[in-house]
Amino acid sequence: RKEVEQDPGPFNVPEGATVAFNCTYSNSASQSFFWYRQDCRKEPKLLMSVYSSGNEDGRFTAQLNRASQYISLLIRDSKLSDSATYLCVVNIAYGGATNKLIFGTGTLLAVQP
Amino acid sequence: DTAVSQTPKYLVTQMGNDKSIKCEQNLGHDTMYWYKQDSKKFLKIMFSYNNKELIINETVPNRFSPKSPDKAHLNLHINSLELGDSAVYFCASSPLREDTGELFFGEGSRLTVL
């Protein structure tokens, strides 16, 4: 079983739609959680951190459920420019201040005009 | 002014050859990483260095040898290349802080082994 699992998609949605991505992780020692975005043939970039209380950044809302080891990302009012692969990322405790970020396989979003 | 730069961006080579990828960051970060992204787009950590010291080595074959001459550079040398080594290799850096999730990636080096 992969440490971080996501539905690979693709999710094909019309502009303006609301879309939700889910992610589960297996390591209960995971300390912190993130969503990254990767455009086609580009490097991944941090989209947002995920907190237990839930957090919002414009049209994007992230939620974490530690008990269920489940992370979600909601995108409202989808734009064409949101088309990308969304990577769920978990930071495993490695000792000291060393970060070991484990990436999910990503969910591909294609927003259609 | 590129924060994390890798060279070369593209590399095509024959099986059995040896090749190197160089990485430099000008962000003043203490920690640098190599990740491999395979054809299924799975991004997997290979190595992590903190201020020139190897911290993470994810059971990568010893044909892969990272070298960090200083904290701003982390190079990757691969011996006896195999077909399965074909992938995009990403270098990244981060500040030395607990719980930081922000890795700054280079643009990737696409390696094709024929």
mmCIF file with all atom_site columns, C-alpha atoms in Angstrom:
data_model
loop_
_atom_site.group_PDB
_atom_site.id
_atom_site.type_symbol
_atom_site.label_atom_id
_atom_site.label_alt_id
_atom_site.label_comp_id
_atom_site.label_asym_id
_atom_site.label_entity_id
_atom_site.label_seq_id
_atom_site.pdbx_PDB_ins_code
_atom_site.Cartn_x
_atom_site.Cartn_y
_atom_site.Cartn_z
_atom_site.occupancy
_atom_site.B_iso_or_equiv
_atom_site.pdbx_formal_charge
_atom_site.auth_seq_id
_atom_site.auth_comp_id
_atom_site.auth_asym_id
_atom_site.auth_atom_id
_atom_site.pdbx_PDB_model_num
ATOM 1   C CA . ARG A 1 1   ? 0.000   0.000  0.000   1.00 0.00 ? 1   ARG A CA 1
ATOM 2   C CA . LYS A 1 2   ? 1.361   3.424  -0.926  1.00 0.00 ? 2   LYS A CA 1
ATOM 3   C CA . GLU A 1 3   ? 2.003   5.797  1.960   1.00 0.00 ? 3   GLU A CA 1
ATOM 4   C CA . VAL A 1 4   ? -0.132  8.515  0.378   1.00 0.00 ? 4   VAL A CA 1
ATOM 5   C CA . GLU A 1 5   ? -3.021  7.520  -1.888  1.00 0.00 ? 5   GLU A CA 1
ATOM 6   C CA . GLN A 1 6   ? -5.064  9.667  -4.222  1.00 0.00 ? 6   GLN A CA 1
ATOM 7   C CA . ASP A 1 7   ? -7.599  9.063  -6.952  1.00 0.00 ? 7   ASP A CA 1
ATOM 8   C CA . PRO A 1 8   ? -5.542  9.662  -10.118 1.00 0.00 ? 8   PRO A CA 1
ATOM 9   C CA . GLY A 1 9   ? -8.505  11.043 -12.047 1.00 0.00 ? 9   GLY A CA 1
ATOM 10  C CA . PRO A 1 10  ? -8.693  12.659 -14.506 1.00 0.00 ? 10  PRO A CA 1
ATOM 11  C CA . PHE A 1 11  ? -11.406 14.929 -13.221 1.00 0.00 ? 11  PHE A CA 1
ATOM 12  C CA . ASN A 1 12  ? -12.983 16.707 -16.192 1.00 0.00 ? 12  ASN A CA 1
ATOM 13  C CA . VAL A 1 13  ? -15.139 19.595 -15.001 1.00 0.00 ? 13  VAL A CA 1
ATOM 14  C CA . PRO A 1 14  ? -16.694 22.662 -16.661 1.00 0.00 ? 14  PRO A CA 1
ATOM 15  C CA . GLU A 1 15  ? -15.559 26.147 -15.768 1.00 0.00 ? 15  GLU A CA 1
ATOM 16  C CA . GLY A 1 16  ? -17.302 27.390 -12.656 1.00 0.00 ? 16  GLY A CA 1
ATOM 17  C CA . ALA A 1 17  ? -17.756 23.927 -11.170 1.00 0.00 ? 17  ALA A CA 1
ATOM 18  C CA . THR A 1 18  ? -16.793 22.912 -7.662  1.00 0.00 ? 18  THR A CA 1
ATOM 19  C CA . VAL A 1 19  ? -14.475 19.926 -7.442  1.00 0.00 ? 19  VAL A CA 1
ATOM 20  C CA . ALA A 1 20  ? -13.130 17.988 -4.463  1.00 0.00 ? 20  ALA A CA 1
ATOM 21  C CA . PHE A 1 21  ? -10.046 15.804 -4.188  1.00 0.00 ? 21  PHE A CA 1
ATOM 22  C CA . ASN A 1 22  ? -9.395  13.298 -1.454  1.00 0.00 ? 22  ASN A CA 1
ATOM 23  C CA . CYS A 1 23  ? -6.262  11.752 -0.092  1.00 0.00 ? 23  CYS A CA 1
ATOM 24  C CA . THR A 1 24  ? -5.487  9.151  2.564   1.00 0.00 ? 24  THR A CA 1
ATOM 25  C CA . TYR A 1 25  ? -2.192  8.497  4.303   1.00 0.00 ? 25  TYR A CA 1
ATOM 26  C CA . SER A 1 26  ? -1.013  5.434  6.159   1.00 0.00 ? 26  SER A CA 1
ATOM 27  C CA . ASN A 1 27  ? 1.706   6.675  8.512   1.00 0.00 ? 27  ASN A CA 1
ATOM 28  C CA . SER A 1 28  ? 0.219   7.851  11.798  1.00 0.00 ? 28  SER A CA 1
ATOM 29  C CA . ALA A 1 29  ? 3.549   9.585  12.585  1.00 0.00 ? 29  ALA A CA 1
ATOM 30  C CA . SER A 1 30  ? 2.798   12.106 9.843   1.00 0.00 ? 30  SER A CA 1
ATOM 31  C CA . GLN A 1 31  ? 3.218   15.567 11.251  1.00 0.00 ? 31  GLN A CA 1
ATOM 32  C CA . SER A 1 32  ? 2.118   18.046 8.663   1.00 0.00 ? 32  SER A CA 1
ATOM 33  C CA . PHE A 1 33  ? 0.197   18.060 5.438   1.00 0.00 ? 33  PHE A CA 1
ATOM 34  C CA . PHE A 1 34  ? 0.159   20.013 2.210   1.00 0.00 ? 34  PHE A CA 1
ATOM 35  C CA . TRP A 1 35  ? -1.262  20.287 -1.264  1.00 0.00 ? 35  TRP A CA 1
ATOM 36  C CA . TYR A 1 36  ? 1.084   20.924 -4.152  1.00 0.00 ? 36  TYR A CA 1
ATOM 37  C CA . ARG A 1 37  ? 0.230   21.738 -7.728  1.00 0.00 ? 37  ARG A CA 1
ATOM 38  C CA . GLN A 1 38  ? 2.181   20.487 -10.742 1.00 0.00 ? 38  GLN A CA 1
ATOM 39  C CA . ASP A 1 39  ? 1.548   21.845 -14.216 1.00 0.00 ? 39  ASP A CA 1
ATOM 40  C CA . CYS A 1 40  ? 2.333   19.665 -17.221 1.00 0.00 ? 40  CYS A CA 1
ATOM 41  C CA . ARG A 1 41  ? 6.105   19.201 -17.646 1.00 0.00 ? 41  ARG A CA 1
ATOM 42  C CA . LYS A 1 42  ? 6.830   21.628 -14.813 1.00 0.00 ? 42  LYS A CA 1
ATOM 43  C CA . GLU A 1 43  ? 8.059   21.328 -11.256 1.00 0.00 ? 43  GLU A CA 1
ATOM 44  C CA . PRO A 1 44  ? 5.674   20.924 -8.289  1.00 0.00 ? 44  PRO A CA 1
ATOM 45  C CA . LYS A 1 45  ? 4.872   24.057 -6.307  1.00 0.00 ? 45  LYS A CA 1
ATOM 46  C CA . LEU A 1 46  ? 3.296   24.453 -2.884  1.00 0.00 ? 46  LEU A CA 1
ATOM 47  C CA . LEU A 1 47  ? -0.393  25.339 -3.125  1.00 0.00 ? 47  LEU A CA 1
ATOM 48  C CA . MET A 1 48  ? -1.316  25.394 0.547   1.00 0.00 ? 48  MET A CA 1
ATOM 49  C CA . SER A 1 49  ? -0.752  23.823 3.943   1.00 0.00 ? 49  SER A CA 1
ATOM 50  C CA . VAL A 1 50  ? -3.522  21.776 5.559   1.00 0.00 ? 50  VAL A CA 1
ATOM 51  C CA . TYR A 1 51  ? -4.509  22.267 9.182   1.00 0.00 ? 51  TYR A CA 1
ATOM 52  C CA . SER A 1 52  ? -6.833  20.276 11.433  1.00 0.00 ? 52  SER A CA 1
ATOM 53  C CA . SER A 1 53  ? -9.070  23.293 11.821  1.00 0.00 ? 53  SER A CA 1
ATOM 54  C CA . GLY A 1 54  ? -9.389  23.565 8.044   1.00 0.00 ? 54  GLY A CA 1
ATOM 55  C CA . ASN A 1 55  ? -8.059  26.477 6.082   1.00 0.00 ? 55  ASN A CA 1
ATOM 56  C CA . GLU A 1 56  ? -9.094  28.523 3.117   1.00 0.00 ? 56  GLU A CA 1
ATOM 57  C CA . ASP A 1 57  ? -7.166  30.483 0.520   1.00 0.00 ? 57  ASP A CA 1
ATOM 58  C CA . GLY A 1 58  ? -9.476  32.222 -1.912  1.00 0.00 ? 58  GLY A CA 1
ATOM 59  C CA . ARG A 1 59  ? -11.329 29.554 -3.888  1.00 0.00 ? 59  ARG A CA 1
ATOM 60  C CA . PHE A 1 60  ? -9.348  26.737 -2.275  1.00 0.00 ? 60  PHE A CA 1
ATOM 61  C CA . THR A 1 61  ? -10.290 25.009 0.982   1.00 0.00 ? 61  THR A CA 1
ATOM 62  C CA . ALA A 1 62  ? -8.227  22.273 2.614   1.00 0.00 ? 62  ALA A CA 1
ATOM 63  C CA . GLN A 1 63  ? -9.332  19.956 5.408   1.00 0.00 ? 63  GLN A CA 1
ATOM 64  C CA . LEU A 1 64  ? -7.538  17.392 7.545   1.00 0.00 ? 64  LEU A CA 1
ATOM 65  C CA . ASN A 1 65  ? -9.050  14.575 9.561   1.00 0.00 ? 65  ASN A CA 1
ATOM 66  C CA . ARG A 1 66  ? -6.251  13.038 11.655  1.00 0.00 ? 66  ARG A CA 1
ATOM 67  C CA . ALA A 1 67  ? -8.468  10.318 13.125  1.00 0.00 ? 67  ALA A CA 1
ATOM 68  C CA . SER A 1 68  ? -9.353  9.015  9.666   1.00 0.00 ? 68  SER A CA 1
ATOM 69  C CA . GLN A 1 69  ? -5.945  9.932  8.164   1.00 0.00 ? 69  GLN A CA 1
ATOM 70  C CA . TYR A 1 70  ? -7.750  11.778 5.425   1.00 0.00 ? 70  TYR A CA 1
ATOM 71  C CA . ILE A 1 71  ? -7.026  15.076 3.644   1.00 0.00 ? 71  ILE A CA 1
ATOM 72  C CA . SER A 1 72  ? -9.208  16.948 1.181   1.00 0.00 ? 72  SER A CA 1
ATOM 73  C CA . LEU A 1 73  ? -8.984  19.883 -1.200  1.00 0.00 ? 73  LEU A CA 1
ATOM 74  C CA . LEU A 1 74  ? -12.031 21.753 -2.474  1.00 0.00 ? 74  LEU A CA 1
ATOM 75  C CA . ILE A 1 75  ? -11.814 24.113 -5.439  1.00 0.00 ? 75  ILE A CA 1
ATOM 76  C CA . ARG A 1 76  ? -14.765 26.411 -5.988  1.00 0.00 ? 76  ARG A CA 1
ATOM 77  C CA . ASP A 1 77  ? -15.607 28.266 -9.209  1.00 0.00 ? 77  ASP A CA 1
ATOM 78  C CA . SER A 1 78  ? -13.017 26.358 -11.256 1.00 0.00 ? 78  SER A CA 1
ATOM 79  C CA . LYS A 1 79  ? -10.979 28.335 -13.770 1.00 0.00 ? 79  LYS A CA 1
ATOM 80  C CA . LEU A 1 80  ? -9.260  27.043 -16.890 1.00 0.00 ? 80  LEU A CA 1
ATOM 81  C CA . SER A 1 81  ? -5.981  27.948 -15.214 1.00 0.00 ? 81  SER A CA 1
ATOM 82  C CA . ASP A 1 82  ? -6.709  25.474 -12.398 1.00 0.00 ? 82  ASP A CA 1
ATOM 83  C CA . SER A 1 83  ? -6.004  22.612 -14.822 1.00 0.00 ? 83  SER A CA 1
ATOM 84  C CA . ALA A 1 84  ? -3.041  20.765 -13.355 1.00 0.00 ? 84  ALA A CA 1
ATOM 85  C CA . THR A 1 85  ? -2.108  17.762 -11.238 1.00 0.00 ? 85  THR A CA 1
ATOM 86  C CA . TYR A 1 86  ? -2.772  18.201 -7.531  1.00 0.00 ? 86  TYR A CA 1
ATOM 87  C CA . LEU A 1 87  ? -0.394  16.351 -5.229  1.00 0.00 ? 87  LEU A CA 1
ATOM 88  C CA . CYS A 1 88  ? -1.239  15.443 -1.658  1.00 0.00 ? 88  CYS A CA 1
ATOM 89  C CA . VAL A 1 89  ? 1.908   15.647 0.488   1.00 0.00 ? 89  VAL A CA 1
ATOM 90  C CA . VAL A 1 90  ? 2.639   14.360 3.972   1.00 0.00 ? 90  VAL A CA 1
ATOM 91  C CA . ASN A 1 91  ? 5.627   15.278 6.145   1.00 0.00 ? 91  ASN A CA 1
ATOM 92  C CA . ILE A 1 92  ? 6.856   12.216 8.047   1.00 0.00 ? 92  ILE A CA 1
ATOM 93  C CA . ALA A 1 93  ? 8.676   12.763 11.336  1.00 0.00 ? 93  ALA A CA 1
ATOM 94  C CA . TYR A 1 94  ? 12.335  11.994 10.617  1.00 0.00 ? 94  TYR A CA 1
ATOM 95  C CA . GLY A 1 95  ? 14.089  13.333 13.680  1.00 0.00 ? 95  GLY A CA 1
ATOM 96  C CA . GLY A 1 96  ? 15.375  16.793 14.446  1.00 0.00 ? 96  GLY A CA 1
ATOM 97  C CA . ALA A 1 97  ? 14.265  19.363 11.968  1.00 0.00 ? 97  ALA A CA 1
ATOM 98  C CA . THR A 1 98  ? 14.695  17.100 8.955   1.00 0.00 ? 98  THR A CA 1
ATOM 99  C CA . ASN A 1 99  ? 11.673  16.981 6.725   1.00 0.00 ? 99  ASN A CA 1
ATOM 100 C CA . LYS A 1 100 ? 10.770  13.935 4.699   1.00 0.00 ? 100 LYS A CA 1
ATOM 101 C CA . LEU A 1 101 ? 7.960   14.862 2.359   1.00 0.00 ? 101 LEU A CA 1
ATOM 102 C CA . ILE A 1 102 ? 6.065   11.960 0.841   1.00 0.00 ? 102 ILE A CA 1
ATOM 103 C CA . PHE A 1 103 ? 4.085   12.778 -2.294  1.00 0.00 ? 103 PHE A CA 1
ATOM 104 C CA . GLY A 1 104 ? 0.903   11.125 -3.458  1.00 0.00 ? 104 GLY A CA 1
ATOM 105 C CA . THR A 1 105 ? 0.599   10.079 -7.081  1.00 0.00 ? 105 THR A CA 1
ATOM 106 C CA . GLY A 1 106 ? -1.481  13.140 -7.860  1.00 0.00 ? 106 GLY A CA 1
ATOM 107 C CA . THR A 1 107 ? -4.968  13.832 -9.172  1.00 0.00 ? 107 THR A CA 1
ATOM 108 C CA . LEU A 1 108 ? -5.268  15.301 -12.649 1.00 0.00 ? 108 LEU A CA 1
ATOM 109 C CA . LEU A 1 109 ? -7.795  18.108 -13.055 1.00 0.00 ? 109 LEU A CA 1
ATOM 110 C CA . ALA A 1 110 ? -8.897  19.305 -16.485 1.00 0.00 ? 110 ALA A CA 1
ATOM 111 C CA . VAL A 1 111 ? -11.214 22.312 -16.474 1.00 0.00 ? 111 VAL A CA 1
ATOM 112 C CA . GLN A 1 112 ? -13.181 22.581 -19.720 1.00 0.00 ? 112 GLN A CA 1
ATOM 113 C CA . PRO A 1 113 ? -14.430 25.847 -21.264 1.00 0.00 ? 113 PRO A CA 1
ATOM 114 C CA . ASP B 2 1   ? 17.082  34.928 -11.079 1.00 0.00 ? 1   ASP B CA 1
ATOM 115 C CA . THR B 2 2   ? 16.443  31.181 -10.716 1.00 0.00 ? 2   THR B CA 1
ATOM 116 C CA . ALA B 2 3   ? 16.268  29.986 -7.109  1.00 0.00 ? 3   ALA B CA 1
ATOM 117 C CA . VAL B 2 4   ? 17.005  26.286 -7.713  1.00 0.00 ? 4   VAL B CA 1
ATOM 118 C CA . SER B 2 5   ? 18.729  25.512 -10.972 1.00 0.00 ? 5   SER B CA 1
ATOM 119 C CA . GLN B 2 6   ? 19.562  22.130 -12.441 1.00 0.00 ? 6   GLN B CA 1
ATOM 120 C CA . THR B 2 7   ? 21.678  21.195 -15.412 1.00 0.00 ? 7   THR B CA 1
ATOM 121 C CA . PRO B 2 8   ? 21.254  19.665 -17.838 1.00 0.00 ? 8   PRO B CA 1
ATOM 122 C CA . LYS B 2 9   ? 17.489  19.934 -18.430 1.00 0.00 ? 9   LYS B CA 1
ATOM 123 C CA . TYR B 2 10  ? 17.538  17.066 -20.908 1.00 0.00 ? 10  TYR B CA 1
ATOM 124 C CA . LEU B 2 11  ? 19.852  14.089 -21.084 1.00 0.00 ? 11  LEU B CA 1
ATOM 125 C CA . VAL B 2 12  ? 19.690  11.233 -23.597 1.00 0.00 ? 12  VAL B CA 1
ATOM 126 C CA . THR B 2 13  ? 22.239  8.479  -23.193 1.00 0.00 ? 13  THR B CA 1
ATOM 127 C CA . GLN B 2 14  ? 22.921  4.802  -23.758 1.00 0.00 ? 14  GLN B CA 1
ATOM 128 C CA . MET B 2 15  ? 22.603  2.013  -21.198 1.00 0.00 ? 15  MET B CA 1
ATOM 129 C CA . GLY B 2 16  ? 25.794  1.447  -19.282 1.00 0.00 ? 16  GLY B CA 1
ATOM 130 C CA . ASN B 2 17  ? 26.992  5.050  -19.468 1.00 0.00 ? 17  ASN B CA 1
ATOM 131 C CA . ASP B 2 18  ? 27.731  7.273  -16.467 1.00 0.00 ? 18  ASP B CA 1
ATOM 132 C CA . LYS B 2 19  ? 26.124  10.699 -16.173 1.00 0.00 ? 19  LYS B CA 1
ATOM 133 C CA . SER B 2 20  ? 25.841  13.576 -13.710 1.00 0.00 ? 20  SER B CA 1
ATOM 134 C CA . ILE B 2 21  ? 23.190  16.149 -12.933 1.00 0.00 ? 21  ILE B CA 1
ATOM 135 C CA . LYS B 2 22  ? 24.141  19.337 -11.127 1.00 0.00 ? 22  LYS B CA 1
ATOM 136 C CA . CYS B 2 23  ? 21.982  21.398 -8.796  1.00 0.00 ? 23  CYS B CA 1
ATOM 137 C CA . GLU B 2 24  ? 22.526  24.767 -7.188  1.00 0.00 ? 24  GLU B CA 1
ATOM 138 C CA . GLN B 2 25  ? 20.283  26.877 -4.956  1.00 0.00 ? 25  GLN B CA 1
ATOM 139 C CA . ASN B 2 26  ? 20.718  30.551 -4.125  1.00 0.00 ? 26  ASN B CA 1
ATOM 140 C CA . LEU B 2 27  ? 18.064  30.680 -1.410  1.00 0.00 ? 27  LEU B CA 1
ATOM 141 C CA . GLY B 2 28  ? 20.453  30.157 1.489   1.00 0.00 ? 28  GLY B CA 1
ATOM 142 C CA . HIS B 2 29  ? 18.626  26.954 2.488   1.00 0.00 ? 29  HIS B CA 1
ATOM 143 C CA . ASP B 2 30  ? 20.316  24.327 4.626   1.00 0.00 ? 30  ASP B CA 1
ATOM 144 C CA . THR B 2 31  ? 18.626  21.266 3.170   1.00 0.00 ? 31  THR B CA 1
ATOM 145 C CA . MET B 2 32  ? 18.648  19.913 -0.356  1.00 0.00 ? 32  MET B CA 1
ATOM 146 C CA . TYR B 2 33  ? 16.955  16.899 -1.912  1.00 0.00 ? 33  TYR B CA 1
ATOM 147 C CA . TRP B 2 34  ? 16.815  14.708 -4.966  1.00 0.00 ? 34  TRP B CA 1
ATOM 148 C CA . TYR B 2 35  ? 13.445  13.342 -6.064  1.00 0.00 ? 35  TYR B CA 1
ATOM 149 C CA . LYS B 2 36  ? 12.703  10.999 -8.962  1.00 0.00 ? 36  LYS B CA 1
ATOM 150 C CA . GLN B 2 37  ? 9.459   11.235 -10.943 1.00 0.00 ? 37  GLN B CA 1
ATOM 151 C CA . ASP B 2 38  ? 8.813   8.160  -13.049 1.00 0.00 ? 38  ASP B CA 1
ATOM 152 C CA . SER B 2 39  ? 6.627   7.697  -16.119 1.00 0.00 ? 39  SER B CA 1
ATOM 153 C CA . LYS B 2 40  ? 3.562   7.214  -13.892 1.00 0.00 ? 40  LYS B CA 1
ATOM 154 C CA . LYS B 2 41  ? 4.265   10.674 -12.421 1.00 0.00 ? 41  LYS B CA 1
ATOM 155 C CA . PHE B 2 42  ? 5.047   9.219  -8.991  1.00 0.00 ? 42  PHE B CA 1
ATOM 156 C CA . LEU B 2 43  ? 7.435   11.591 -7.202  1.00 0.00 ? 43  LEU B CA 1
ATOM 157 C CA . LYS B 2 44  ? 9.708   9.688  -4.829  1.00 0.00 ? 44  LYS B CA 1
ATOM 158 C CA . ILE B 2 45  ? 12.402  11.016 -2.514  1.00 0.00 ? 45  ILE B CA 1
ATOM 159 C CA . MET B 2 46  ? 15.892  9.650  -3.133  1.00 0.00 ? 46  MET B CA 1
ATOM 160 C CA . PHE B 2 47  ? 18.260  11.660 -0.937  1.00 0.00 ? 47  PHE B CA 1
ATOM 161 C CA . SER B 2 48  ? 18.296  14.542 1.485   1.00 0.00 ? 48  SER B CA 1
ATOM 162 C CA . TYR B 2 49  ? 21.360  16.525 2.587   1.00 0.00 ? 49  TYR B CA 1
ATOM 163 C CA . ASN B 2 50  ? 21.521  18.978 5.438   1.00 0.00 ? 50  ASN B CA 1
ATOM 164 C CA . ASN B 2 51  ? 24.468  21.349 5.248   1.00 0.00 ? 51  ASN B CA 1
ATOM 165 C CA . LYS B 2 52  ? 26.548  18.835 3.246   1.00 0.00 ? 52  LYS B CA 1
ATOM 166 C CA . GLU B 2 53  ? 25.637  15.889 5.477   1.00 0.00 ? 53  GLU B CA 1
ATOM 167 C CA . LEU B 2 54  ? 23.588  12.963 4.120   1.00 0.00 ? 54  LEU B CA 1
ATOM 168 C CA . ILE B 2 55  ? 20.389  12.658 6.147   1.00 0.00 ? 55  ILE B CA 1
ATOM 169 C CA . ILE B 2 56  ? 18.022  10.554 4.044   1.00 0.00 ? 56  ILE B CA 1
ATOM 170 C CA . ASN B 2 57  ? 18.975  7.745  1.685   1.00 0.00 ? 57  ASN B CA 1
ATOM 171 C CA . GLU B 2 58  ? 15.889  5.943  0.458   1.00 0.00 ? 58  GLU B CA 1
ATOM 172 C CA . THR B 2 59  ? 17.318  2.539  -0.500  1.00 0.00 ? 59  THR B CA 1
ATOM 173 C CA . VAL B 2 60  ? 18.470  3.911  -3.785  1.00 0.00 ? 60  VAL B CA 1
ATOM 174 C CA . PRO B 2 61  ? 20.845  1.594  -5.719  1.00 0.00 ? 61  PRO B CA 1
ATOM 175 C CA . ASN B 2 62  ? 24.454  2.482  -5.007  1.00 0.00 ? 62  ASN B CA 1
ATOM 176 C CA . ARG B 2 63  ? 24.892  3.308  -8.675  1.00 0.00 ? 63  ARG B CA 1
ATOM 177 C CA . PHE B 2 64  ? 23.432  6.646  -7.577  1.00 0.00 ? 64  PHE B CA 1
ATOM 178 C CA . SER B 2 65  ? 25.912  8.779  -5.664  1.00 0.00 ? 65  SER B CA 1
ATOM 179 C CA . PRO B 2 66  ? 24.985  12.236 -4.453  1.00 0.00 ? 66  PRO B CA 1
ATOM 180 C CA . LYS B 2 67  ? 27.695  14.749 -3.627  1.00 0.00 ? 67  LYS B CA 1
ATOM 181 C CA . SER B 2 68  ? 27.330  18.008 -1.764  1.00 0.00 ? 68  SER B CA 1
ATOM 182 C CA . PRO B 2 69  ? 30.483  20.136 -1.951  1.00 0.00 ? 69  PRO B CA 1
ATOM 183 C CA . ASP B 2 70  ? 28.749  22.912 0.003   1.00 0.00 ? 70  ASP B CA 1
ATOM 184 C CA . LYS B 2 71  ? 25.258  23.607 1.239   1.00 0.00 ? 71  LYS B CA 1
ATOM 185 C CA . ALA B 2 72  ? 24.287  25.426 -1.953  1.00 0.00 ? 72  ALA B CA 1
ATOM 186 C CA . HIS B 2 73  ? 25.102  22.505 -4.241  1.00 0.00 ? 73  HIS B CA 1
ATOM 187 C CA . LEU B 2 74  ? 23.891  18.922 -4.482  1.00 0.00 ? 74  LEU B CA 1
ATOM 188 C CA . ASN B 2 75  ? 24.974  16.931 -7.504  1.00 0.00 ? 75  ASN B CA 1
ATOM 189 C CA . LEU B 2 76  ? 23.823  13.470 -8.553  1.00 0.00 ? 76  LEU B CA 1
ATOM 190 C CA . HIS B 2 77  ? 26.094  11.021 -10.319 1.00 0.00 ? 77  HIS B CA 1
ATOM 191 C CA . ILE B 2 78  ? 24.664  7.854  -11.845 1.00 0.00 ? 78  ILE B CA 1
ATOM 192 C CA . ASN B 2 79  ? 26.885  4.945  -12.888 1.00 0.00 ? 79  ASN B CA 1
ATOM 193 C CA . SER B 2 80  ? 26.046  2.159  -15.318 1.00 0.00 ? 80  SER B CA 1
ATOM 194 C CA . LEU B 2 81  ? 22.730  3.634  -16.391 1.00 0.00 ? 81  LEU B CA 1
ATOM 195 C CA . GLU B 2 82  ? 19.786  1.238  -16.855 1.00 0.00 ? 82  GLU B CA 1
ATOM 196 C CA . LEU B 2 83  ? 16.556  1.611  -18.814 1.00 0.00 ? 83  LEU B CA 1
ATOM 197 C CA . GLY B 2 84  ? 14.614  1.930  -15.553 1.00 0.00 ? 84  GLY B CA 1
ATOM 198 C CA . ASP B 2 85  ? 16.590  5.038  -14.650 1.00 0.00 ? 85  ASP B CA 1
ATOM 199 C CA . SER B 2 86  ? 14.671  6.972  -17.291 1.00 0.00 ? 86  SER B CA 1
ATOM 200 C CA . ALA B 2 87  ? 12.704  9.598  -15.362 1.00 0.00 ? 87  ALA B CA 1
ATOM 201 C CA . VAL B 2 88  ? 12.610  13.256 -14.453 1.00 0.00 ? 88  VAL B CA 1
ATOM 202 C CA . TYR B 2 89  ? 14.975  14.035 -11.589 1.00 0.00 ? 89  TYR B CA 1
ATOM 203 C CA . PHE B 2 90  ? 14.043  17.023 -9.454  1.00 0.00 ? 90  PHE B CA 1
ATOM 204 C CA . CYS B 2 91  ? 16.376  18.817 -7.118  1.00 0.00 ? 91  CYS B CA 1
ATOM 205 C CA . ALA B 2 92  ? 14.776  20.785 -4.280  1.00 0.00 ? 92  ALA B CA 1
ATOM 206 C CA . SER B 2 93  ? 15.755  22.810 -1.254  1.00 0.00 ? 93  SER B CA 1
ATOM 207 C CA . SER B 2 94  ? 14.088  23.901 1.970   1.00 0.00 ? 94  SER B CA 1
ATOM 208 C CA . PRO B 2 95  ? 14.997  25.882 5.058   1.00 0.00 ? 95  PRO B CA 1
ATOM 209 C CA . LEU B 2 96  ? 15.913  23.851 8.145   1.00 0.00 ? 96  LEU B CA 1
ATOM 210 C CA . ARG B 2 97  ? 12.713  24.235 10.114  1.00 0.00 ? 97  ARG B CA 1
ATOM 211 C CA . GLU B 2 98  ? 10.450  21.664 11.645  1.00 0.00 ? 98  GLU B CA 1
ATOM 212 C CA . ASP B 2 99  ? 7.180   21.115 9.875   1.00 0.00 ? 99  ASP B CA 1
ATOM 213 C CA . THR B 2 100 ? 7.983   23.257 6.910   1.00 0.00 ? 100 THR B CA 1
ATOM 214 C CA . GLY B 2 101 ? 6.305   21.772 3.875   1.00 0.00 ? 101 GLY B CA 1
ATOM 215 C CA . GLU B 2 102 ? 7.647   24.090 1.306   1.00 0.00 ? 102 GLU B CA 1
ATOM 216 C CA . LEU B 2 103 ? 10.170  22.562 -0.996  1.00 0.00 ? 103 LEU B CA 1
ATOM 217 C CA . PHE B 2 104 ? 11.521  24.767 -3.748  1.00 0.00 ? 104 PHE B CA 1
ATOM 218 C CA . PHE B 2 105 ? 12.021  22.596 -6.794  1.00 0.00 ? 105 PHE B CA 1
ATOM 219 C CA . GLY B 2 106 ? 14.259  23.043 -9.765  1.00 0.00 ? 106 GLY B CA 1
ATOM 220 C CA . GLU B 2 107 ? 12.735  22.662 -13.228 1.00 0.00 ? 107 GLU B CA 1
ATOM 221 C CA . GLY B 2 108 ? 13.776  19.029 -13.437 1.00 0.00 ? 108 GLY B CA 1
ATOM 222 C CA . SER B 2 109 ? 16.258  17.070 -15.526 1.00 0.00 ? 109 SER B CA 1
ATOM 223 C CA . ARG B 2 110 ? 14.644  14.650 -17.947 1.00 0.00 ? 110 ARG B CA 1
ATOM 224 C CA . LEU B 2 111 ? 16.853  11.586 -18.352 1.00 0.00 ? 111 LEU B CA 1
ATOM 225 C CA . THR B 2 112 ? 16.203  9.117  -21.159 1.00 0.00 ? 112 THR B CA 1
ATOM 226 C CA . VAL B 2 113 ? 18.238  5.915  -21.236 1.00 0.00 ? 113 VAL B CA 1
ATOM 227 C CA . LEU B 2 114 ? 18.202  4.061  -24.560 1.00 0.00 ? 114 LEU B CA 1
#
